[in-house]
Tab-separated table of C-alpha atoms and ligand atoms in Angstrom:
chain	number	residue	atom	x	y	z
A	276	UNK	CA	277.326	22.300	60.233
A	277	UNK	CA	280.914	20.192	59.744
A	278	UNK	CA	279.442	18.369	56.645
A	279	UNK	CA	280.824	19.730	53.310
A	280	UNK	CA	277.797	21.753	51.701
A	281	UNK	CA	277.831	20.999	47.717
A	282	UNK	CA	275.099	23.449	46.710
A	283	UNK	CA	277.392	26.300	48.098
A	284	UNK	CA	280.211	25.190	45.526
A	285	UNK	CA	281.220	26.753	42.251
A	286	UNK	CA	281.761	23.922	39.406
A	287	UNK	CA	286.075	24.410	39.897
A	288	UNK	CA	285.061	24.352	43.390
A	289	UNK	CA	283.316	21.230	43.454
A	290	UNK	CA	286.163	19.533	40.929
A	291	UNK	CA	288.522	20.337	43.367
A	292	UNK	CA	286.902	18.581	46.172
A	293	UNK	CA	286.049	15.649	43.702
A	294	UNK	CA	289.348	15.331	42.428
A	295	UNK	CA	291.148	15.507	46.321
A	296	UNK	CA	288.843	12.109	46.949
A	297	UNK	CA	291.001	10.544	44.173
A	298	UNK	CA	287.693	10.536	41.405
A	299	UNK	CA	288.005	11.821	38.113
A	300	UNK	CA	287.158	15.256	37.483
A	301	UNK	CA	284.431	14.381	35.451
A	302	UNK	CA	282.506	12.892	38.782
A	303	UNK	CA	282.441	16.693	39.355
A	304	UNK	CA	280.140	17.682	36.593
A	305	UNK	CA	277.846	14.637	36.977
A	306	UNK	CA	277.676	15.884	40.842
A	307	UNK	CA	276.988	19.583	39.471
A	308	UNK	CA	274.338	18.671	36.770
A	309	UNK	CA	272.322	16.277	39.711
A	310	UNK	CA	272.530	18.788	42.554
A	311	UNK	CA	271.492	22.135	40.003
A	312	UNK	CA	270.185	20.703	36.569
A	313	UNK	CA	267.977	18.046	37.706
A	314	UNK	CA	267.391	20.079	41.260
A	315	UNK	CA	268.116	16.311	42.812
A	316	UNK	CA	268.631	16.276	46.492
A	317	UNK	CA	269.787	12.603	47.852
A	318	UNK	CA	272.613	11.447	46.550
A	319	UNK	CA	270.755	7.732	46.470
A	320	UNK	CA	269.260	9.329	43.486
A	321	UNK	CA	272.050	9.836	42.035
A	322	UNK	CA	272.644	5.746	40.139
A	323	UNK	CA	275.042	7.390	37.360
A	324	UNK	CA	277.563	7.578	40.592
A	325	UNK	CA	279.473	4.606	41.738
A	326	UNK	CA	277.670	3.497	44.583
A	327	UNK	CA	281.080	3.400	47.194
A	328	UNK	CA	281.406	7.097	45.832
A	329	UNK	CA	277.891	7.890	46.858
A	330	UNK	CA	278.089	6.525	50.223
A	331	UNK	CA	281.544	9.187	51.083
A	332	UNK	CA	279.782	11.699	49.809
A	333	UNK	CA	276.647	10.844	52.166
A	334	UNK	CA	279.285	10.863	54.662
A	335	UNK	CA	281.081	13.982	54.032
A	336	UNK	CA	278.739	16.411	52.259
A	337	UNK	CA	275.338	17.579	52.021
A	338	UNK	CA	273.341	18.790	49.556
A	339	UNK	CA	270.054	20.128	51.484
A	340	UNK	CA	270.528	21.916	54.342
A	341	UNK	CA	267.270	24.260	54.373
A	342	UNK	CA	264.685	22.302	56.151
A	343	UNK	CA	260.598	23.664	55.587
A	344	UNK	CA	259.108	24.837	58.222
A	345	UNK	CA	255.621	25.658	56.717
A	346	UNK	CA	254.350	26.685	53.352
A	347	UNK	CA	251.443	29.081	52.495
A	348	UNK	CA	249.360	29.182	49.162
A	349	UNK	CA	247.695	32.832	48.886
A	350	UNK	CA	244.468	32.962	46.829
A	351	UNK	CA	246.515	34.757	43.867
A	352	UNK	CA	248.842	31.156	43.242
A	353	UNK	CA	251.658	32.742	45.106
A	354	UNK	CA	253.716	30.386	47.443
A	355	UNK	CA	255.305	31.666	50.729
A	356	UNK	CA	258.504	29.038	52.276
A	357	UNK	CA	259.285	29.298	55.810
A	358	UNK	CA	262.590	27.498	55.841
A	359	UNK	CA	265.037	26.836	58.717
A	360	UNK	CA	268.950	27.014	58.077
A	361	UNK	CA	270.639	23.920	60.113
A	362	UNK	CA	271.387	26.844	63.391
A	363	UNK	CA	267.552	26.986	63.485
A	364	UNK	CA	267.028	30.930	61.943
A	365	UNK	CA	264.347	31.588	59.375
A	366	UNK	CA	264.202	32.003	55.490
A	367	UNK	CA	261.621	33.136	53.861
A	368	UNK	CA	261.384	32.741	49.780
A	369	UNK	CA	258.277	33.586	47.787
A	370	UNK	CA	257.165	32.121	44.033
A	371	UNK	CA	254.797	33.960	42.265
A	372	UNK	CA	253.805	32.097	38.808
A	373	UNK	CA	252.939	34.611	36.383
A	374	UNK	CA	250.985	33.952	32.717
A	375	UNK	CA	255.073	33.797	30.954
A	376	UNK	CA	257.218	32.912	33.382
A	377	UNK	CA	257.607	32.418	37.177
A	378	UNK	CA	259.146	34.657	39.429
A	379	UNK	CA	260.918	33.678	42.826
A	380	UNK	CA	261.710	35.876	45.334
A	381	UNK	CA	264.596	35.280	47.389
A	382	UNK	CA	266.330	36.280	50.510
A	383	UNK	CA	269.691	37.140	50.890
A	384	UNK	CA	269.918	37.165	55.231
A	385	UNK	CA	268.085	36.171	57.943
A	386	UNK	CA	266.069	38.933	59.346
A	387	UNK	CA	267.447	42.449	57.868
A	388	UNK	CA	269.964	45.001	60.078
A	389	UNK	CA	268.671	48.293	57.960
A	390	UNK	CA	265.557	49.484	60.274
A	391	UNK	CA	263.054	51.068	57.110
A	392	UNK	CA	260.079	51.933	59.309
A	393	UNK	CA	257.269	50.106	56.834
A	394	UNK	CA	259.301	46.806	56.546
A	395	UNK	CA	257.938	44.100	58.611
A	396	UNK	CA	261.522	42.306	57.984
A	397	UNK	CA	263.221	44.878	60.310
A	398	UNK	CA	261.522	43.599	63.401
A	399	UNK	CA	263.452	40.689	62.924
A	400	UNK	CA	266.894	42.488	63.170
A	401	UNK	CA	269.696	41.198	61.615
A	402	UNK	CA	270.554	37.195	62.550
A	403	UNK	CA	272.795	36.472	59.826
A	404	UNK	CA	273.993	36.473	56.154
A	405	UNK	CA	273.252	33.695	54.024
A	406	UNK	CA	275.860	31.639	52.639
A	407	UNK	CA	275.759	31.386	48.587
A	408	UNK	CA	274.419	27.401	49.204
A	409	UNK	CA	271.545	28.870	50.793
A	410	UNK	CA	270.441	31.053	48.314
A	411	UNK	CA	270.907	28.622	45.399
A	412	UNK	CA	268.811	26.419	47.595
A	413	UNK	CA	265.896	28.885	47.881
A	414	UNK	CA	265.321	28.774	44.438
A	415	UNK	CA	265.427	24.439	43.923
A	416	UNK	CA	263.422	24.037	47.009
A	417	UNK	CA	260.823	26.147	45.349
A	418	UNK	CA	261.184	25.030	41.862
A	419	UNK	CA	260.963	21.358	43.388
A	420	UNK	CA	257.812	22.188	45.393
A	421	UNK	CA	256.512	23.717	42.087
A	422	UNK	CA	257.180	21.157	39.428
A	423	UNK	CA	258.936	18.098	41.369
A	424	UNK	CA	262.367	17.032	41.346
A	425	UNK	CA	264.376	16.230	38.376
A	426	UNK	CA	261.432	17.394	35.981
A	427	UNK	CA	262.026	20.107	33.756
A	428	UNK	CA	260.320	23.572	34.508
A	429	UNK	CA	258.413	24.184	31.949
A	430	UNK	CA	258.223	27.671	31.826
A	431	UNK	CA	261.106	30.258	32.436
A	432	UNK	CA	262.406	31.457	35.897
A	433	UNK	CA	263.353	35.332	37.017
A	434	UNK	CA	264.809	35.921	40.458
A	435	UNK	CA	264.357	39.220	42.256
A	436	UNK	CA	266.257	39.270	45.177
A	437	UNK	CA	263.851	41.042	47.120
A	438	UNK	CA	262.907	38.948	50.212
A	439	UNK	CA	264.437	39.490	53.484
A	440	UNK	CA	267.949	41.115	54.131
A	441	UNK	CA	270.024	43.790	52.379
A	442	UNK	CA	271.908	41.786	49.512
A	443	UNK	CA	274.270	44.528	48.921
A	444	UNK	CA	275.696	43.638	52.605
A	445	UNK	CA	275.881	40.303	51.892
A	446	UNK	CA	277.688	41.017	48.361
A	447	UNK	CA	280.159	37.996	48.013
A	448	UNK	CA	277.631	35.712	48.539
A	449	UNK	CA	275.199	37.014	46.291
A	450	UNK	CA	277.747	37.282	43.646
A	451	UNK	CA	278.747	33.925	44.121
A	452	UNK	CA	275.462	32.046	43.864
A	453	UNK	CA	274.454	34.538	40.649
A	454	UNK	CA	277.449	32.472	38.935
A	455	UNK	CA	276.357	29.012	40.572
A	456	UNK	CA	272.687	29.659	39.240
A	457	UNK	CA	273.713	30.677	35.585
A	458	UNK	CA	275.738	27.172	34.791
A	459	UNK	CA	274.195	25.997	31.838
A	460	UNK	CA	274.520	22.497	33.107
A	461	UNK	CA	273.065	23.830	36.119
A	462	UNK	CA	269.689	25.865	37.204
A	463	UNK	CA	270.617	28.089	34.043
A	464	UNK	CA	269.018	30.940	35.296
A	465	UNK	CA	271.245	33.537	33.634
A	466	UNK	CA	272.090	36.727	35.319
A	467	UNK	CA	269.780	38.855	32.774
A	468	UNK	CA	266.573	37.182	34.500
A	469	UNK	CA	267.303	38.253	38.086
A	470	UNK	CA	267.092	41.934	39.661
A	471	UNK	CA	268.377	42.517	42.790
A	472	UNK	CA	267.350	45.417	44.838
A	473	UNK	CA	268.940	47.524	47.863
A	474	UNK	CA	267.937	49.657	50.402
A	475	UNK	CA	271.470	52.033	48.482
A	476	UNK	CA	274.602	50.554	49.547
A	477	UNK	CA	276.282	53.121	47.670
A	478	UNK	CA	279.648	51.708	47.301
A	479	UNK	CA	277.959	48.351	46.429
A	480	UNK	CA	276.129	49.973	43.894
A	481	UNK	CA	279.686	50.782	41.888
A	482	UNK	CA	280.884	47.581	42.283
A	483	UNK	CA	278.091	45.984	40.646
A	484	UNK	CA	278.553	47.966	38.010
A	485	UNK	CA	282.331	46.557	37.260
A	486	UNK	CA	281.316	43.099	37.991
A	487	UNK	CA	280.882	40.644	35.330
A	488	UNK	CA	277.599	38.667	34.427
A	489	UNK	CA	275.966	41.141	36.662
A	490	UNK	CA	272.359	41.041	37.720
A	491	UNK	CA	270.158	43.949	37.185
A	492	UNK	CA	269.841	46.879	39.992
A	493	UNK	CA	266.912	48.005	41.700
A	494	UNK	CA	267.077	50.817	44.446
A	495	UNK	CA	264.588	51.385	47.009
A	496	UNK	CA	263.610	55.012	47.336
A	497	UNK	CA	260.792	55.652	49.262
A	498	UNK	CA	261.284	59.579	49.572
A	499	UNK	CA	262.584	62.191	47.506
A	500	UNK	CA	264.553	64.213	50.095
A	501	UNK	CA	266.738	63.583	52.615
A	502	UNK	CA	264.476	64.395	55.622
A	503	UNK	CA	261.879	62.020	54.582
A	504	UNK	CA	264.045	59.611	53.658
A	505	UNK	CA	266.232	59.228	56.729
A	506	UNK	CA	263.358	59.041	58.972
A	507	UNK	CA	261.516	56.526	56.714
A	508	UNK	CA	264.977	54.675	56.091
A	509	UNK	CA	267.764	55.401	58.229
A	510	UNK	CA	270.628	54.286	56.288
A	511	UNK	CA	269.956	57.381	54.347
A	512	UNK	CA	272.051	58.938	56.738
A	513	UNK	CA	274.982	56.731	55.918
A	514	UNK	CA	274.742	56.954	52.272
A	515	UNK	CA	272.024	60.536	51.323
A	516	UNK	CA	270.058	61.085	48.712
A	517	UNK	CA	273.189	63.014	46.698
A	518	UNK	CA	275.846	59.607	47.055
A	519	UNK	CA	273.140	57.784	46.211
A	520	UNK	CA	272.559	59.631	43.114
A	521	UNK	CA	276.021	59.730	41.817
A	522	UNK	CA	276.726	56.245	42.438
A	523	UNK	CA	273.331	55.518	40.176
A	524	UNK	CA	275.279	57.779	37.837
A	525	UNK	CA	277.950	55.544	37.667
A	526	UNK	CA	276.321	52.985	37.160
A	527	UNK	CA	274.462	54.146	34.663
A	528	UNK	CA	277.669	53.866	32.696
A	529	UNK	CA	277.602	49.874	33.163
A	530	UNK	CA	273.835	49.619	31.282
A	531	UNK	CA	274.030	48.146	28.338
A	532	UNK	CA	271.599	48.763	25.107
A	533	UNK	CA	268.000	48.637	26.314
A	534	UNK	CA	269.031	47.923	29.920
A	535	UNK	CA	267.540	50.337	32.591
A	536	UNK	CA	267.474	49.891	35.818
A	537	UNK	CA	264.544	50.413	38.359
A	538	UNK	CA	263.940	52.659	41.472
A	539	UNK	CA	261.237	51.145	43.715
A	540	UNK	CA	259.055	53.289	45.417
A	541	UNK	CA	257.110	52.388	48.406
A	542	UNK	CA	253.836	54.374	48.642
A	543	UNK	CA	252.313	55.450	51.948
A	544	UNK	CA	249.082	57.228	52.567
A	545	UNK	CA	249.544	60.696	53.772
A	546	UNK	CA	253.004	60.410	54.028
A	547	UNK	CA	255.292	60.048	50.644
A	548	UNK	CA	252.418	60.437	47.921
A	549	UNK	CA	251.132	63.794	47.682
A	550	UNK	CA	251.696	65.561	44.167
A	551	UNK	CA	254.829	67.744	45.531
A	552	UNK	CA	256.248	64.189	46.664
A	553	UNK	CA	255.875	63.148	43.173
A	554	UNK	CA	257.546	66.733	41.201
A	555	UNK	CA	260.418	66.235	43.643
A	556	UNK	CA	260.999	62.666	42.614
A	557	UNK	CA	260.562	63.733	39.098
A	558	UNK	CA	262.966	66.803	39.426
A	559	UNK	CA	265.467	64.244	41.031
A	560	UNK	CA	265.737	61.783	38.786
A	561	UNK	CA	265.835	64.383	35.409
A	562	UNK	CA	267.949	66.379	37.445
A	563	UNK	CA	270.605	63.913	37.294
A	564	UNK	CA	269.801	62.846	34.097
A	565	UNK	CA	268.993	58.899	34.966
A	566	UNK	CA	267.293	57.045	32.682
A	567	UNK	CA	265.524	54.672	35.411
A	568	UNK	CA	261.933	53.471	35.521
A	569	UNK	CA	259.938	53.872	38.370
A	570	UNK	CA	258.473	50.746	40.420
A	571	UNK	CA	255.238	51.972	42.546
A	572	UNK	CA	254.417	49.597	44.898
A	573	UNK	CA	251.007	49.988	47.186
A	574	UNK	CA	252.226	49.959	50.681
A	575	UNK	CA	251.715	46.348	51.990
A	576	UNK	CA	250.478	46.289	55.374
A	577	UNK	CA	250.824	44.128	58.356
A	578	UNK	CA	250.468	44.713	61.885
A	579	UNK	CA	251.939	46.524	63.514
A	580	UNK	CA	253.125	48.659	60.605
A	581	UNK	CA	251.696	52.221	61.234
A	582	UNK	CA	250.877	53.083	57.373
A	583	UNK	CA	248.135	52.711	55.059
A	584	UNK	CA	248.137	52.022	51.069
A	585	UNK	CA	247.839	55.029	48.741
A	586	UNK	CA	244.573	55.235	47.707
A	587	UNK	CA	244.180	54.135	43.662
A	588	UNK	CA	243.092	57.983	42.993
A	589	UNK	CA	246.545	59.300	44.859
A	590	UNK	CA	248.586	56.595	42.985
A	591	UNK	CA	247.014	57.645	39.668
A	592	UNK	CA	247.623	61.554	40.404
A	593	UNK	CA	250.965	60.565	41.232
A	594	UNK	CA	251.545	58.657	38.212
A	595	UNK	CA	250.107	61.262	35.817
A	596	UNK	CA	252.936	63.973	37.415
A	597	UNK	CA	255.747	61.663	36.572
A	598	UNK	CA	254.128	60.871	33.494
A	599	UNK	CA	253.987	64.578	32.593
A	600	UNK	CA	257.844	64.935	33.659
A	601	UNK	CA	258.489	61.338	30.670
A	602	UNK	CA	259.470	59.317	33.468
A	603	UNK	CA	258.527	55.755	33.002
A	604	UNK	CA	256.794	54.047	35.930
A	605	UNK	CA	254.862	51.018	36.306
A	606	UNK	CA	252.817	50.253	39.523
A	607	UNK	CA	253.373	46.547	41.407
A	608	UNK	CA	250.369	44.897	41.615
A	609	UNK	CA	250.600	43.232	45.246
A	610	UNK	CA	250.794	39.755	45.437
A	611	UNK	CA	250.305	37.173	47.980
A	612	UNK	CA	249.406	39.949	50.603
A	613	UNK	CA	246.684	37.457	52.211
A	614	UNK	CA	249.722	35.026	53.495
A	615	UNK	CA	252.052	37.874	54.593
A	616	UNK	CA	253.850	37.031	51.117
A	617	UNK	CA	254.180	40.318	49.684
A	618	UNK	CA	257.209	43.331	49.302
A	619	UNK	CA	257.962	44.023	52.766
A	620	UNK	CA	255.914	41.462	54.851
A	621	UNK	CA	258.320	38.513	55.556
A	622	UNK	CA	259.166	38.445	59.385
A	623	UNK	CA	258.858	34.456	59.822
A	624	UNK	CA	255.357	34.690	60.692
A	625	UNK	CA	252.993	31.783	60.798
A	626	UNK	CA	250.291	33.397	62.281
A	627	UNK	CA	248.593	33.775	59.011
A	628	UNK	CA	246.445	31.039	57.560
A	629	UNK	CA	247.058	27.924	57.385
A	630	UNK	CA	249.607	26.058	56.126
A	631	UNK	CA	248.899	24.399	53.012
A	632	UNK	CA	249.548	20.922	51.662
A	633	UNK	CA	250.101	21.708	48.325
A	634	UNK	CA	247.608	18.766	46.864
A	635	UNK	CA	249.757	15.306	45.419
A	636	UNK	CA	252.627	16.672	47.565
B	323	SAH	N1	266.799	45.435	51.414
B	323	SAH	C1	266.576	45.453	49.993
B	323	SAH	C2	265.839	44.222	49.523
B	323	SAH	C3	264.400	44.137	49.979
B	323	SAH	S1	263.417	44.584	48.638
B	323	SAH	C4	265.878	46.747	49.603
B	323	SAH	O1	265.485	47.472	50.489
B	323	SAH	O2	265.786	47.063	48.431
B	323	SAH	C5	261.898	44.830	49.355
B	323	SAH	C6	261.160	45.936	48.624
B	323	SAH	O3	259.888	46.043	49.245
B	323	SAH	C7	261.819	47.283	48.794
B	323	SAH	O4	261.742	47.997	47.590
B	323	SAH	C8	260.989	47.970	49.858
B	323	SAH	O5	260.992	49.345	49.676
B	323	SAH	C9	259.633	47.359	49.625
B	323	SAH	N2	258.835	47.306	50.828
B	323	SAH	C10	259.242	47.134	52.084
B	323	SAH	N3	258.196	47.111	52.920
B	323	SAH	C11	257.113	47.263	52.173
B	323	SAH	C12	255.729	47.297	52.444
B	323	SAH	N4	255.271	47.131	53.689
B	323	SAH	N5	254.886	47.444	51.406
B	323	SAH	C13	255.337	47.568	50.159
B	323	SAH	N6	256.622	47.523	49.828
B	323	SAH	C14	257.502	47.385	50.829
């Protein structure tokens, strides 16, 4: 891509550029409020620009560079995007409107390099990071598809940044379009409403914790010891159970009042979810004396994944022993599972369904 890409710009960023073309600076926040606040994405829409300005900017920059591919509508309301970056490599981004507030799910790479044995994502490998643009993208191409261009949402917006890829090894990026996305003038989607999650980048995990206007942290568990866990997620091995654990402590330090932080637990018949699983994860986290909630989700499957769901009964006996230990946990109710939307099932496919028009789109 050799045109400039604006969505990818901070708002000194974008002055900078504005102000190099000879404009005044102030250009630069019209720009910023068109591209983020009213989610507008030609700059012909743009008439509070001079029209000459308009046409360099056509010229030099872009503003969309994520084209769709295809677009699913599960039964539950939940929306699946299959976008292509301008070198042709998939991103997949999920909204899931919920009674309060929508969530969107976002990816932070192209295919995933960590190889966690019931992730569909892995079988994509790793193609590449995501630039900060296309992330801030994800969420106005859904938003737009949602509610139209230039119209006010009208109900609130949290990010997880749970989709494909391991944000936490695509850090700069992700940090960067957290501050794009909280502009006031902008998307306005403050860092308080979005939860990103990783596989345990340990060092990554510290560094959150220093970093200002941080989102919140999820960490994906999946086992309570180290065998389990390095067979069912091999960058255990990198970063075990124990780093893991005292980089959560450290973090733990960066909470502030009422803030917790989540460990996400996948559960898989036969496999992670018997009731010693469960005392083990209880005895870990009280052991280290975290005060995190615990995320169950049902394993989502998709062929060829080689694990069933937990049965309800095993996810309830489960739930009772952490209960018992007073550790809080919640289970994820599974959504979009029907279009390959849900935790763990983007790989690109369109094999699933068909692609909907979304009706007076
Ligand atoms: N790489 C990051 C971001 C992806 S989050 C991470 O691992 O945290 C995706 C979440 O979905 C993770 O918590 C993961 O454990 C969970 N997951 C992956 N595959 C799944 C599946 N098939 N069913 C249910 N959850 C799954």
């Amino acid at each position: 891509m050799t045109k400039l890409h604006l969505t990818d710009l901070l708002p000194a960023e974008l002055s900078d550029y504005v102000t190099s073309l000879g404009e005044p600076k102030y250009r630069a926040g019209q720009i910023f409020a068109a591209i983020h606040g009213r989610r507008l994405t030609s700059f012909d829409e743009m008439t509070d620009l001079p029209r000459d300005l308009r046409a360099q900017l056509s010229d030099q920059t872009t503003i969309s560079t994520l084209r769709l591919e295809s677009r699913y509508l599960s039964s539950d309301g939940t929306r699946r995007y299959l976008f292509k970056t301008h070198d042709n490599l998939p991103v997949e981004t999920v909204f899931i409107p919920e009674e309060r507030r929508d969530t969107i799910c976002f990816s932070s790479q192209s295919g995933c390099p960590l190889q966690c044995t019931f992730c569909l994502t892995a079988q994509l490998g790793l193609l590449r990071n995501l630039t900060s643009g296309e992330i801030v993208e994800q969420i106005i191409c859904a938003l737009n598809d949602a509610y139209g261009a230039g119209v006010e949402t009208p109900r609130g917006t949290n990010l997880v940044g749970m989709g494909a890829g391991e944000p936490f090894l695509n850090f700069e990026a992700l940090i960067k379009a957290v501050r794009i996305m909280k502009e006031p003038a902008g998307l306005h989607i403050v860092p308080n409403r979005i939860t990103v999650s990783t596989a345990g980048v340990a060092p990554k995990i510290r560094e959150l914790a220093s970093t200002e206007d941080r989102p919140h942290l999820a960490i994906s568990l999946a086992a309570p010891n180290d065998e389990l866990r390095s067979e069912l997620m091999p960058i255990n091995k990198k970063w075990p159970i124990a780093e893991l654990m005292a980089a959560c402590k450290d973090f733990q330090a960066s909470l502030k009042r009422g803030e917790r932080f989540t460990f996400e637990y996948v559960m898989l018949s036969g496999v992670n979810d018997s009731d010693d699983h469960a005392r083990q994860l209880a005895g870990l986290i009280n052991r280290h004396g975290l005060r995190a909630k615990i995320n169950l989700i049902p394993h989502n499957p998709a062929e060829p994944l080689p694990y069933q769901p937990s049965s309800l009964e095993r996810v309830e006996a489960f739930r009772a022993i952490l209960d018992a230990a007073g550790i809080d946990n919640f289970v994820r109710r599974p959504r979009g599972r029907d279009i390959l939307a849900a935790c763990g099932q983007l790989a690109a496919r369109s094999d699933v369904g068909q692609p909907v028009l979304i009706p007076g789109q």
